[in-house]
Amino acid sequence: MTITVENISFSYGPRQALKDVSFSLNTGGFHALLGPNGAGKSTLFSLLTRLYQLQSGEITIDEKSIKLQPAELMQRLGVVFQQSTLDLDLTVKQNLLYHASLHGISSRNALPRIETELSRMEMQDRLDDKVRSLNGGHRRRVEIARALLHQPDIMLLDEPTVGLDPQTRRSLNQHVRKLCEEDNLTVLWATHLMEEINSDDPVILLHKGAVKINGKASELLNQSGANNLTDAFHILTENPEMGAPA
Ligand code: ADP
Ligand code: MG
């Protein structure tokens, strides 16, 4: 499995959000899409999920353009959006049954699939609880279980841990890493929180809409001279015009 993003530029009217972005992701494992607020992470996700039409460039999955085989290729993606999209007044089961039916999963298969994915997230005992009664971390786990119901091989998560406490963030991140190992799932995890990144993770660092680093996270250390990833991230994304004439 290979996802290739080739020369993507995207503008909202006069505001350019992505500038000639290219990279490719290979089969399996945890990949991070790093960038501060406004870097273009969500815009890129919206193009990958075809919420927005490409303005220029090309995205392919296994060399097939997402423009040409949208339904088939979209079926291979599981998505957790930046904002939660669960209905708080429905139970976990109701939310997931609805999603299963949207994906054409038969009613006979839906409940077993829901139970399998919830138990992988250690949420099987919350099936009949209203989402409103779950804490933020548990809601996110339900969203991850939901994104996996139709058995995608690629999962996109857009800042899934924002607003969660550090322990909950850590446990969610570890759960997703475990899924990568168990299923050979390819994950693209967008974040600006460097605690979620290991130095040997493959990363794409976006800054002001352009790819600044495409390599291992340790490359941030090499390029910034910092000795930890958090400092490196700040150095690489806070002073972009350093040294440039005013
Ligand atoms: P990120 O997810 O990394 O925070 P976004 O993709 O949301 O970045 O935003 C990239 C840039 O595009 C920012 O400058 C943002 O203000 C702008 N932008 C995002 N969505 C819209 C929109 N719907 N209309 C106009 N500008 C937008
Ligand atoms: Mg965003």
PDB file of C-alpha atoms and ligand atoms in Angstrom:
ATOM      1  CA  MET A   1       0.000   0.000   0.000  1.00  0.00           C
ATOM      2  CA  THR A   2       1.343   3.381  -0.955  1.00  0.00           C
ATOM      3  CA  ILE A   3      -0.283   6.778  -0.659  1.00  0.00           C
ATOM      4  CA  THR A   4       1.309   9.394  -2.841  1.00  0.00           C
ATOM      5  CA  VAL A   5       0.644  13.105  -2.596  1.00  0.00           C
ATOM      6  CA  GLU A   6       2.108  14.911  -5.582  1.00  0.00           C
ATOM      7  CA  ASN A   7       2.504  18.655  -5.916  1.00  0.00           C
ATOM      8  CA  ILE A   8      -0.652  19.583  -4.045  1.00  0.00           C
ATOM      9  CA  SER A   9      -1.437  23.272  -3.749  1.00  0.00           C
ATOM     10  CA  PHE A  10      -4.695  24.530  -2.306  1.00  0.00           C
ATOM     11  CA  SER A  11      -6.112  28.005  -1.684  1.00  0.00           C
ATOM     12  CA  TYR A  12      -9.160  29.324   0.124  1.00  0.00           C
ATOM     13  CA  GLY A  13      -9.804  32.315  -2.116  1.00  0.00           C
ATOM     14  CA  PRO A  14      -6.661  34.435  -1.881  1.00  0.00           C
ATOM     15  CA  ARG A  15      -5.287  32.500   1.096  1.00  0.00           C
ATOM     16  CA  GLN A  16      -2.929  29.727   0.119  1.00  0.00           C
ATOM     17  CA  ALA A  17      -3.148  26.857   2.615  1.00  0.00           C
ATOM     18  CA  LEU A  18      -0.932  24.276   0.886  1.00  0.00           C
ATOM     19  CA  LYS A  19       2.066  24.970  -1.324  1.00  0.00           C
ATOM     20  CA  ASP A  20       3.357  22.264  -3.622  1.00  0.00           C
ATOM     21  CA  VAL A  21       3.108  19.504  -1.028  1.00  0.00           C
ATOM     22  CA  SER A  22       4.560  16.133  -2.030  1.00  0.00           C
ATOM     23  CA  PHE A  23       5.291  13.002  -0.031  1.00  0.00           C
ATOM     24  CA  SER A  24       4.521   9.324  -0.007  1.00  0.00           C
ATOM     25  CA  LEU A  25       3.619   6.902   2.764  1.00  0.00           C
ATOM     26  CA  ASN A  26       4.421   3.245   2.567  1.00  0.00           C
ATOM     27  CA  THR A  27       2.657   0.266   3.980  1.00  0.00           C
ATOM     28  CA  GLY A  28       1.858  -0.086   7.595  1.00  0.00           C
ATOM     29  CA  GLY A  29       2.780   1.755  10.711  1.00  0.00           C
ATOM     30  CA  PHE A  30       2.417   5.006  12.522  1.00  0.00           C
ATOM     31  CA  HIS A  31       3.221   8.213  10.650  1.00  0.00           C
ATOM     32  CA  ALA A  32       2.901  11.713  12.040  1.00  0.00           C
ATOM     33  CA  LEU A  33       1.728  14.806  10.217  1.00  0.00           C
ATOM     34  CA  LEU A  34       3.276  17.574  12.291  1.00  0.00           C
ATOM     35  CA  GLY A  35       2.616  21.275  12.124  1.00  0.00           C
ATOM     36  CA  PRO A  36       1.518  24.195  14.257  1.00  0.00           C
ATOM     37  CA  ASN A  37      -2.000  25.603  13.996  1.00  0.00           C
ATOM     38  CA  GLY A  38      -2.648  26.868  10.505  1.00  0.00           C
ATOM     39  CA  ALA A  39       0.093  24.742   8.910  1.00  0.00           C
ATOM     40  CA  GLY A  40      -2.420  23.059   6.590  1.00  0.00           C
ATOM     41  CA  LYS A  41      -2.890  19.665   8.265  1.00  0.00           C
ATOM     42  CA  SER A  42      -6.700  19.673   8.201  1.00  0.00           C
ATOM     43  CA  THR A  43      -6.748  21.026   4.653  1.00  0.00           C
ATOM     44  CA  LEU A  44      -4.581  18.120   3.572  1.00  0.00           C
ATOM     45  CA  PHE A  45      -6.916  15.676   5.342  1.00  0.00           C
ATOM     46  CA  SER A  46      -9.896  17.263   3.611  1.00  0.00           C
ATOM     47  CA  LEU A  47      -8.226  16.641   0.264  1.00  0.00           C
ATOM     48  CA  LEU A  48      -7.310  13.057   1.175  1.00  0.00           C
ATOM     49  CA  THR A  49     -10.897  12.356   2.200  1.00  0.00           C
ATOM     50  CA  ARG A  50     -12.293  14.244  -0.807  1.00  0.00           C
ATOM     51  CA  LEU A  51     -14.248  16.711   1.303  1.00  0.00           C
ATOM     52  CA  TYR A  52     -12.527  19.252  -0.936  1.00  0.00           C
ATOM     53  CA  GLN A  53     -11.745  18.860  -4.604  1.00  0.00           C
ATOM     54  CA  LEU A  54      -8.109  18.981  -5.623  1.00  0.00           C
ATOM     55  CA  GLN A  55      -7.164  22.308  -7.194  1.00  0.00           C
ATOM     56  CA  SER A  56      -3.798  21.142  -8.443  1.00  0.00           C
ATOM     57  CA  GLY A  57      -1.606  18.093  -8.046  1.00  0.00           C
ATOM     58  CA  GLU A  58      -2.620  14.507  -7.554  1.00  0.00           C
ATOM     59  CA  ILE A  59      -3.261  12.006  -4.746  1.00  0.00           C
ATOM     60  CA  THR A  60      -2.981   8.296  -5.453  1.00  0.00           C
ATOM     61  CA  ILE A  61      -3.493   5.149  -3.402  1.00  0.00           C
ATOM     62  CA  ASP A  62      -1.623   2.201  -4.882  1.00  0.00           C
ATOM     63  CA  GLU A  63      -1.103   4.285  -8.005  1.00  0.00           C
ATOM     64  CA  LYS A  64      -4.838   4.864  -8.509  1.00  0.00           C
ATOM     65  CA  SER A  65      -5.970   8.457  -8.531  1.00  0.00           C
ATOM     66  CA  ILE A  66      -8.519   9.257  -5.835  1.00  0.00           C
ATOM     67  CA  LYS A  67     -10.323  11.312  -8.483  1.00  0.00           C
ATOM     68  CA  LEU A  68     -10.891   8.275 -10.679  1.00  0.00           C
ATOM     69  CA  GLN A  69     -11.951   5.608  -8.195  1.00  0.00           C
ATOM     70  CA  PRO A  70     -13.310   7.633  -5.319  1.00  0.00           C
ATOM     71  CA  ALA A  71     -15.770   5.153  -3.819  1.00  0.00           C
ATOM     72  CA  GLU A  72     -13.431   2.186  -3.918  1.00  0.00           C
ATOM     73  CA  LEU A  73     -10.522   4.147  -2.493  1.00  0.00           C
ATOM     74  CA  MET A  74     -12.543   6.001   0.141  1.00  0.00           C
ATOM     75  CA  GLN A  75     -13.695   2.632   1.441  1.00  0.00           C
ATOM     76  CA  ARG A  76     -10.085   1.964   2.379  1.00  0.00           C
ATOM     77  CA  LEU A  77      -9.899   5.048   4.611  1.00  0.00           C
ATOM     78  CA  GLY A  78     -11.006   5.372   8.215  1.00  0.00           C
ATOM     79  CA  VAL A  79     -11.172   8.928   9.495  1.00  0.00           C
ATOM     80  CA  VAL A  80     -11.287  10.565  12.913  1.00  0.00           C
ATOM     81  CA  PHE A  81     -11.969  14.253  12.388  1.00  0.00           C
ATOM     82  CA  GLN A  82     -10.609  17.070  14.516  1.00  0.00           C
ATOM     83  CA  GLN A  83     -14.068  17.792  15.942  1.00  0.00           C
ATOM     84  CA  SER A  84     -15.965  14.874  17.444  1.00  0.00           C
ATOM     85  CA  THR A  85     -18.830  13.713  15.256  1.00  0.00           C
ATOM     86  CA  LEU A  86     -20.653  11.453  17.723  1.00  0.00           C
ATOM     87  CA  ASP A  87     -24.266  12.133  18.661  1.00  0.00           C
ATOM     88  CA  LEU A  88     -24.134  12.718  22.410  1.00  0.00           C
ATOM     89  CA  ASP A  89     -27.735  11.683  23.007  1.00  0.00           C
ATOM     90  CA  LEU A  90     -27.416   8.325  21.296  1.00  0.00           C
ATOM     91  CA  THR A  91     -25.763   5.302  22.845  1.00  0.00           C
ATOM     92  CA  VAL A  92     -22.388   4.064  21.684  1.00  0.00           C
ATOM     93  CA  LYS A  93     -24.157   1.199  19.948  1.00  0.00           C
ATOM     94  CA  GLN A  94     -26.614   3.483  18.162  1.00  0.00           C
ATOM     95  CA  ASN A  95     -23.826   5.750  16.913  1.00  0.00           C
ATOM     96  CA  LEU A  96     -21.863   2.791  15.605  1.00  0.00           C
ATOM     97  CA  LEU A  97     -24.852   0.985  14.082  1.00  0.00           C
ATOM     98  CA  TYR A  98     -25.659   4.095  12.100  1.00  0.00           C
ATOM     99  CA  HIS A  99     -22.112   4.310  10.789  1.00  0.00           C
ATOM    100  CA  ALA A 100     -22.102   0.593   9.938  1.00  0.00           C
ATOM    101  CA  SER A 101     -25.250   0.995   7.872  1.00  0.00           C
ATOM    102  CA  LEU A 102     -23.745   4.002   6.059  1.00  0.00           C
ATOM    103  CA  HIS A 103     -20.871   1.754   5.062  1.00  0.00           C
ATOM    104  CA  GLY A 104     -23.179  -0.978   3.835  1.00  0.00           C
ATOM    105  CA  ILE A 105     -22.343  -3.419   6.634  1.00  0.00           C
ATOM    106  CA  SER A 106     -25.297  -5.798   6.944  1.00  0.00           C
ATOM    107  CA  SER A 107     -27.332  -5.648  10.141  1.00  0.00           C
ATOM    108  CA  ARG A 108     -26.318  -9.235  10.891  1.00  0.00           C
ATOM    109  CA  ASN A 109     -22.626  -8.372  10.756  1.00  0.00           C
ATOM    110  CA  ALA A 110     -22.824  -4.915  12.288  1.00  0.00           C
ATOM    111  CA  LEU A 111     -23.101  -5.826  15.969  1.00  0.00           C
ATOM    112  CA  PRO A 112     -20.271  -8.378  15.935  1.00  0.00           C
ATOM    113  CA  ARG A 113     -18.035  -5.863  14.118  1.00  0.00           C
ATOM    114  CA  ILE A 114     -18.958  -3.179  16.681  1.00  0.00           C
ATOM    115  CA  GLU A 115     -18.208  -5.513  19.571  1.00  0.00           C
ATOM    116  CA  THR A 116     -14.863  -6.521  18.082  1.00  0.00           C
ATOM    117  CA  GLU A 117     -13.684  -2.979  17.496  1.00  0.00           C
ATOM    118  CA  LEU A 118     -14.954  -1.687  20.839  1.00  0.00           C
ATOM    119  CA  SER A 119     -13.206  -4.458  22.713  1.00  0.00           C
ATOM    120  CA  ARG A 120      -9.938  -3.696  20.927  1.00  0.00           C
ATOM    121  CA  MET A 121     -10.294  -0.183  22.375  1.00  0.00           C
ATOM    122  CA  GLU A 122     -11.307  -1.672  25.758  1.00  0.00           C
ATOM    123  CA  MET A 123     -14.727  -0.047  25.451  1.00  0.00           C
ATOM    124  CA  GLN A 124     -16.966  -3.128  25.063  1.00  0.00           C
ATOM    125  CA  ASP A 125     -18.671  -2.565  28.408  1.00  0.00           C
ATOM    126  CA  ARG A 126     -19.876   0.901  27.330  1.00  0.00           C
ATOM    127  CA  LEU A 127     -21.993  -0.328  24.412  1.00  0.00           C
ATOM    128  CA  ASP A 128     -25.318   0.781  25.860  1.00  0.00           C
ATOM    129  CA  ASP A 129     -24.123   3.993  27.480  1.00  0.00           C
ATOM    130  CA  LYS A 130     -25.044   7.371  26.065  1.00  0.00           C
ATOM    131  CA  VAL A 131     -22.005   9.070  24.563  1.00  0.00           C
ATOM    132  CA  ARG A 132     -22.741  12.063  26.796  1.00  0.00           C
ATOM    133  CA  SER A 133     -21.832   9.968  29.836  1.00  0.00           C
ATOM    134  CA  LEU A 134     -18.328   9.120  28.488  1.00  0.00           C
ATOM    135  CA  ASN A 135     -15.253  11.198  29.208  1.00  0.00           C
ATOM    136  CA  GLY A 136     -13.293  12.799  26.374  1.00  0.00           C
ATOM    137  CA  GLY A 137     -10.756  10.000  26.037  1.00  0.00           C
ATOM    138  CA  HIS A 138     -13.459   7.337  25.906  1.00  0.00           C
ATOM    139  CA  ARG A 139     -15.378   9.300  23.272  1.00  0.00           C
ATOM    140  CA  ARG A 140     -12.235   9.378  21.155  1.00  0.00           C
ATOM    141  CA  ARG A 141     -11.816   5.617  21.578  1.00  0.00           C
ATOM    142  CA  VAL A 142     -15.372   5.137  20.336  1.00  0.00           C
ATOM    143  CA  GLU A 143     -14.565   7.290  17.317  1.00  0.00           C
ATOM    144  CA  ILE A 144     -11.502   5.189  16.556  1.00  0.00           C
ATOM    145  CA  ALA A 145     -13.553   1.989  16.866  1.00  0.00           C
ATOM    146  CA  ARG A 146     -16.130   3.527  14.537  1.00  0.00           C
ATOM    147  CA  ALA A 147     -13.472   4.498  11.982  1.00  0.00           C
ATOM    148  CA  LEU A 148     -12.336   0.855  11.866  1.00  0.00           C
ATOM    149  CA  LEU A 149     -15.784  -0.761  11.470  1.00  0.00           C
ATOM    150  CA  HIS A 150     -15.530  -1.098   7.707  1.00  0.00           C
ATOM    151  CA  GLN A 151     -11.970  -2.493   8.026  1.00  0.00           C
ATOM    152  CA  PRO A 152      -9.993   0.229   6.292  1.00  0.00           C
ATOM    153  CA  ASP A 153      -6.263  -0.248   5.799  1.00  0.00           C
ATOM    154  CA  ILE A 154      -5.492   3.450   6.216  1.00  0.00           C
ATOM    155  CA  MET A 155      -6.553   5.599   9.149  1.00  0.00           C
ATOM    156  CA  LEU A 156      -6.367   9.382   9.308  1.00  0.00           C
ATOM    157  CA  LEU A 157      -6.631  11.043  12.716  1.00  0.00           C
ATOM    158  CA  ASP A 158      -6.739  14.824  12.884  1.00  0.00           C
ATOM    159  CA  GLU A 159      -5.392  16.022  16.249  1.00  0.00           C
ATOM    160  CA  PRO A 160      -7.314  13.280  18.059  1.00  0.00           C
ATOM    161  CA  THR A 161      -5.935  14.115  21.500  1.00  0.00           C
ATOM    162  CA  VAL A 162      -6.566  17.847  21.662  1.00  0.00           C
ATOM    163  CA  GLY A 163      -8.302  18.760  24.891  1.00  0.00           C
ATOM    164  CA  LEU A 164      -7.398  15.504  26.654  1.00  0.00           C
ATOM    165  CA  ASP A 165      -5.212  15.244  29.741  1.00  0.00           C
ATOM    166  CA  PRO A 166      -1.645  13.939  29.307  1.00  0.00           C
ATOM    167  CA  GLN A 167      -2.332  10.403  30.566  1.00  0.00           C
ATOM    168  CA  THR A 168      -5.384   9.991  28.361  1.00  0.00           C
ATOM    169  CA  ARG A 169      -3.430  11.332  25.381  1.00  0.00           C
ATOM    170  CA  ARG A 170      -0.698   8.838  26.009  1.00  0.00           C
ATOM    171  CA  SER A 171      -3.039   5.900  26.313  1.00  0.00           C
ATOM    172  CA  LEU A 172      -4.925   6.840  23.126  1.00  0.00           C
ATOM    173  CA  ASN A 173      -1.660   7.195  21.249  1.00  0.00           C
ATOM    174  CA  GLN A 174      -0.489   3.798  22.504  1.00  0.00           C
ATOM    175  CA  HIS A 175      -3.775   2.189  21.505  1.00  0.00           C
ATOM    176  CA  VAL A 176      -3.412   3.474  17.974  1.00  0.00           C
ATOM    177  CA  ARG A 177       0.200   2.307  17.779  1.00  0.00           C
ATOM    178  CA  LYS A 178      -0.955  -1.132  18.880  1.00  0.00           C
ATOM    179  CA  LEU A 179      -3.567  -1.186  16.108  1.00  0.00           C
ATOM    180  CA  CYS A 180      -0.797  -0.461  13.608  1.00  0.00           C
ATOM    181  CA  GLU A 181       1.100  -3.507  14.783  1.00  0.00           C
ATOM    182  CA  GLU A 182      -1.896  -5.827  15.001  1.00  0.00           C
ATOM    183  CA  ASP A 183      -3.462  -4.959  11.653  1.00  0.00           C
ATOM    184  CA  ASN A 184      -0.635  -3.554   9.615  1.00  0.00           C
ATOM    185  CA  LEU A 185      -2.802  -0.459   9.512  1.00  0.00           C
ATOM    186  CA  THR A 186      -1.237   2.656   7.991  1.00  0.00           C
ATOM    187  CA  VAL A 187      -1.907   5.581  10.300  1.00  0.00           C
ATOM    188  CA  LEU A 188      -1.447   9.264   9.591  1.00  0.00           C
ATOM    189  CA  TRP A 189      -1.767  11.086  12.916  1.00  0.00           C
ATOM    190  CA  ALA A 190      -1.874  14.887  12.766  1.00  0.00           C
ATOM    191  CA  THR A 191      -0.598  16.712  15.809  1.00  0.00           C
ATOM    192  CA  HIS A 192       1.392  19.598  17.167  1.00  0.00           C
ATOM    193  CA  LEU A 193       2.116  17.755  20.424  1.00  0.00           C
ATOM    194  CA  MET A 194       5.597  16.312  20.309  1.00  0.00           C
ATOM    195  CA  GLU A 195       5.064  14.074  23.383  1.00  0.00           C
ATOM    196  CA  GLU A 196       3.079  11.883  21.000  1.00  0.00           C
ATOM    197  CA  ILE A 197       6.041  11.324  18.701  1.00  0.00           C
ATOM    198  CA  ASN A 198       8.965   8.904  19.006  1.00  0.00           C
ATOM    199  CA  SER A 199      12.270   9.855  17.459  1.00  0.00           C
ATOM    200  CA  ASP A 200      12.157   6.962  14.987  1.00  0.00           C
ATOM    201  CA  ASP A 201       8.598   7.707  13.784  1.00  0.00           C
ATOM    202  CA  PRO A 202       8.328   8.725  10.152  1.00  0.00           C
ATOM    203  CA  VAL A 203       7.068  12.307  10.090  1.00  0.00           C
ATOM    204  CA  ILE A 204       6.025  14.988   7.673  1.00  0.00           C
ATOM    205  CA  LEU A 205       6.465  18.448   9.117  1.00  0.00           C
ATOM    206  CA  LEU A 206       4.210  21.026   7.497  1.00  0.00           C
ATOM    207  CA  HIS A 207       4.887  24.676   8.065  1.00  0.00           C
ATOM    208  CA  LYS A 208       2.936  27.472   6.413  1.00  0.00           C
ATOM    209  CA  GLY A 209       1.506  25.002   3.943  1.00  0.00           C
ATOM    210  CA  ALA A 210       4.828  23.542   2.793  1.00  0.00           C
ATOM    211  CA  VAL A 211       6.668  20.330   3.696  1.00  0.00           C
ATOM    212  CA  LYS A 212       9.636  21.281   5.808  1.00  0.00           C
ATOM    213  CA  ILE A 213      10.789  17.805   6.840  1.00  0.00           C
ATOM    214  CA  ASN A 214       9.939  14.409   5.411  1.00  0.00           C
ATOM    215  CA  GLY A 215      11.869  11.728   7.273  1.00  0.00           C
ATOM    216  CA  LYS A 216      12.346  10.335  10.751  1.00  0.00           C
ATOM    217  CA  ALA A 217      11.372  12.548  13.690  1.00  0.00           C
ATOM    218  CA  SER A 218      15.043  12.588  14.699  1.00  0.00           C
ATOM    219  CA  GLU A 219      15.591  14.720  11.596  1.00  0.00           C
ATOM    220  CA  LEU A 220      13.915  17.559  13.541  1.00  0.00           C
ATOM    221  CA  LEU A 221      16.771  17.312  16.049  1.00  0.00           C
ATOM    222  CA  ASN A 222      19.418  17.321  13.318  1.00  0.00           C
ATOM    223  CA  GLN A 223      17.937  20.294  11.522  1.00  0.00           C
ATOM    224  CA  SER A 224      17.239  22.408  14.604  1.00  0.00           C
ATOM    225  CA  GLY A 225      20.224  21.529  16.772  1.00  0.00           C
ATOM    226  CA  ALA A 226      17.828  21.069  19.717  1.00  0.00           C
ATOM    227  CA  ASN A 227      18.164  18.095  22.014  1.00  0.00           C
ATOM    228  CA  ASN A 228      14.468  17.270  22.368  1.00  0.00           C
ATOM    229  CA  LEU A 229      11.594  17.088  19.901  1.00  0.00           C
ATOM    230  CA  THR A 230       9.476  19.777  21.559  1.00  0.00           C
ATOM    231  CA  ASP A 231      12.245  22.381  21.342  1.00  0.00           C
ATOM    232  CA  ALA A 232      13.091  21.246  17.823  1.00  0.00           C
ATOM    233  CA  PHE A 233       9.483  21.666  16.711  1.00  0.00           C
ATOM    234  CA  HIS A 234       9.349  25.203  18.127  1.00  0.00           C
ATOM    235  CA  ILE A 235      12.646  26.197  16.576  1.00  0.00           C
ATOM    236  CA  LEU A 236      11.638  24.866  13.168  1.00  0.00           C
ATOM    237  CA  THR A 237       8.175  26.413  13.152  1.00  0.00           C
ATOM    238  CA  GLU A 238       8.435  29.683  15.058  1.00  0.00           C
ATOM    239  CA  ASN A 239      11.152  31.630  13.285  1.00  0.00           C
ATOM    240  CA  PRO A 240      10.680  30.774   9.647  1.00  0.00           C
ATOM    241  CA  GLU A 241      11.967  34.080   8.323  1.00  0.00           C
ATOM    242  CA  MET A 242      14.932  34.225  10.664  1.00  0.00           C
ATOM    243  CA  GLY A 243      17.809  35.834   8.848  1.00  0.00           C
ATOM    244  CA  ALA A 244      15.659  36.943   5.924  1.00  0.00           C
ATOM    245  CA  PRO A 245      15.775  40.659   5.053  1.00  0.00           C
ATOM    246  CA  ALA A 246      12.872  42.667   6.525  1.00  0.00           C
TER     247      ALA A 246
HETATM  248  P1  ADP B   1      -4.174  23.119  10.562  1.00  0.00           P
HETATM  249  O1  ADP B   1      -5.151  22.022  10.508  1.00  0.00           O
HETATM  250  O2  ADP B   1      -2.748  22.687  10.393  1.00  0.00           O
HETATM  251  O3  ADP B   1      -4.339  23.977  11.790  1.00  0.00           O
HETATM  252  P2  ADP B   1      -5.718  24.250   8.393  1.00  0.00           P
HETATM  253  O4  ADP B   1      -5.618  23.312   7.241  1.00  0.00           O
HETATM  254  O5  ADP B   1      -6.950  24.227   9.194  1.00  0.00           O
HETATM  255  O6  ADP B   1      -4.421  24.078   9.307  1.00  0.00           O
HETATM  256  O7  ADP B   1      -5.522  25.734   7.868  1.00  0.00           O
HETATM  257  C1  ADP B   1      -4.503  26.092   6.931  1.00  0.00           C
HETATM  258  C2  ADP B   1      -4.691  27.551   6.552  1.00  0.00           C
HETATM  259  O8  ADP B   1      -5.887  27.691   5.796  1.00  0.00           O
HETATM  260  C3  ADP B   1      -4.810  28.507   7.725  1.00  0.00           C
HETATM  261  O9  ADP B   1      -4.211  29.717   7.365  1.00  0.00           O
HETATM  262  C4  ADP B   1      -6.304  28.662   7.875  1.00  0.00           C
HETATM  263  O10 ADP B   1      -6.609  29.914   8.441  1.00  0.00           O
HETATM  264  C5  ADP B   1      -6.784  28.580   6.445  1.00  0.00           C
HETATM  265  N1  ADP B   1      -8.136  28.012   6.360  1.00  0.00           N
HETATM  266  C6  ADP B   1      -8.526  26.782   6.794  1.00  0.00           C
HETATM  267  N2  ADP B   1      -9.831  26.570   6.517  1.00  0.00           N
HETATM  268  C7  ADP B   1     -10.264  27.684   5.885  1.00  0.00           C
HETATM  269  C8  ADP B   1     -11.515  28.085   5.333  1.00  0.00           C
HETATM  270  N3  ADP B   1     -12.579  27.269   5.357  1.00  0.00           N
HETATM  271  N4  ADP B   1     -11.577  29.314   4.765  1.00  0.00           N
HETATM  272  C9  ADP B   1     -10.498  30.124   4.699  1.00  0.00           C
HETATM  273  N5  ADP B   1      -9.290  29.811   5.192  1.00  0.00           N
HETATM  274  C10 ADP B   1      -9.167  28.608   5.788  1.00  0.00           C
HETATM  275 MG    MG B   2      -6.465  21.320  11.891  1.00  0.00          MG
END
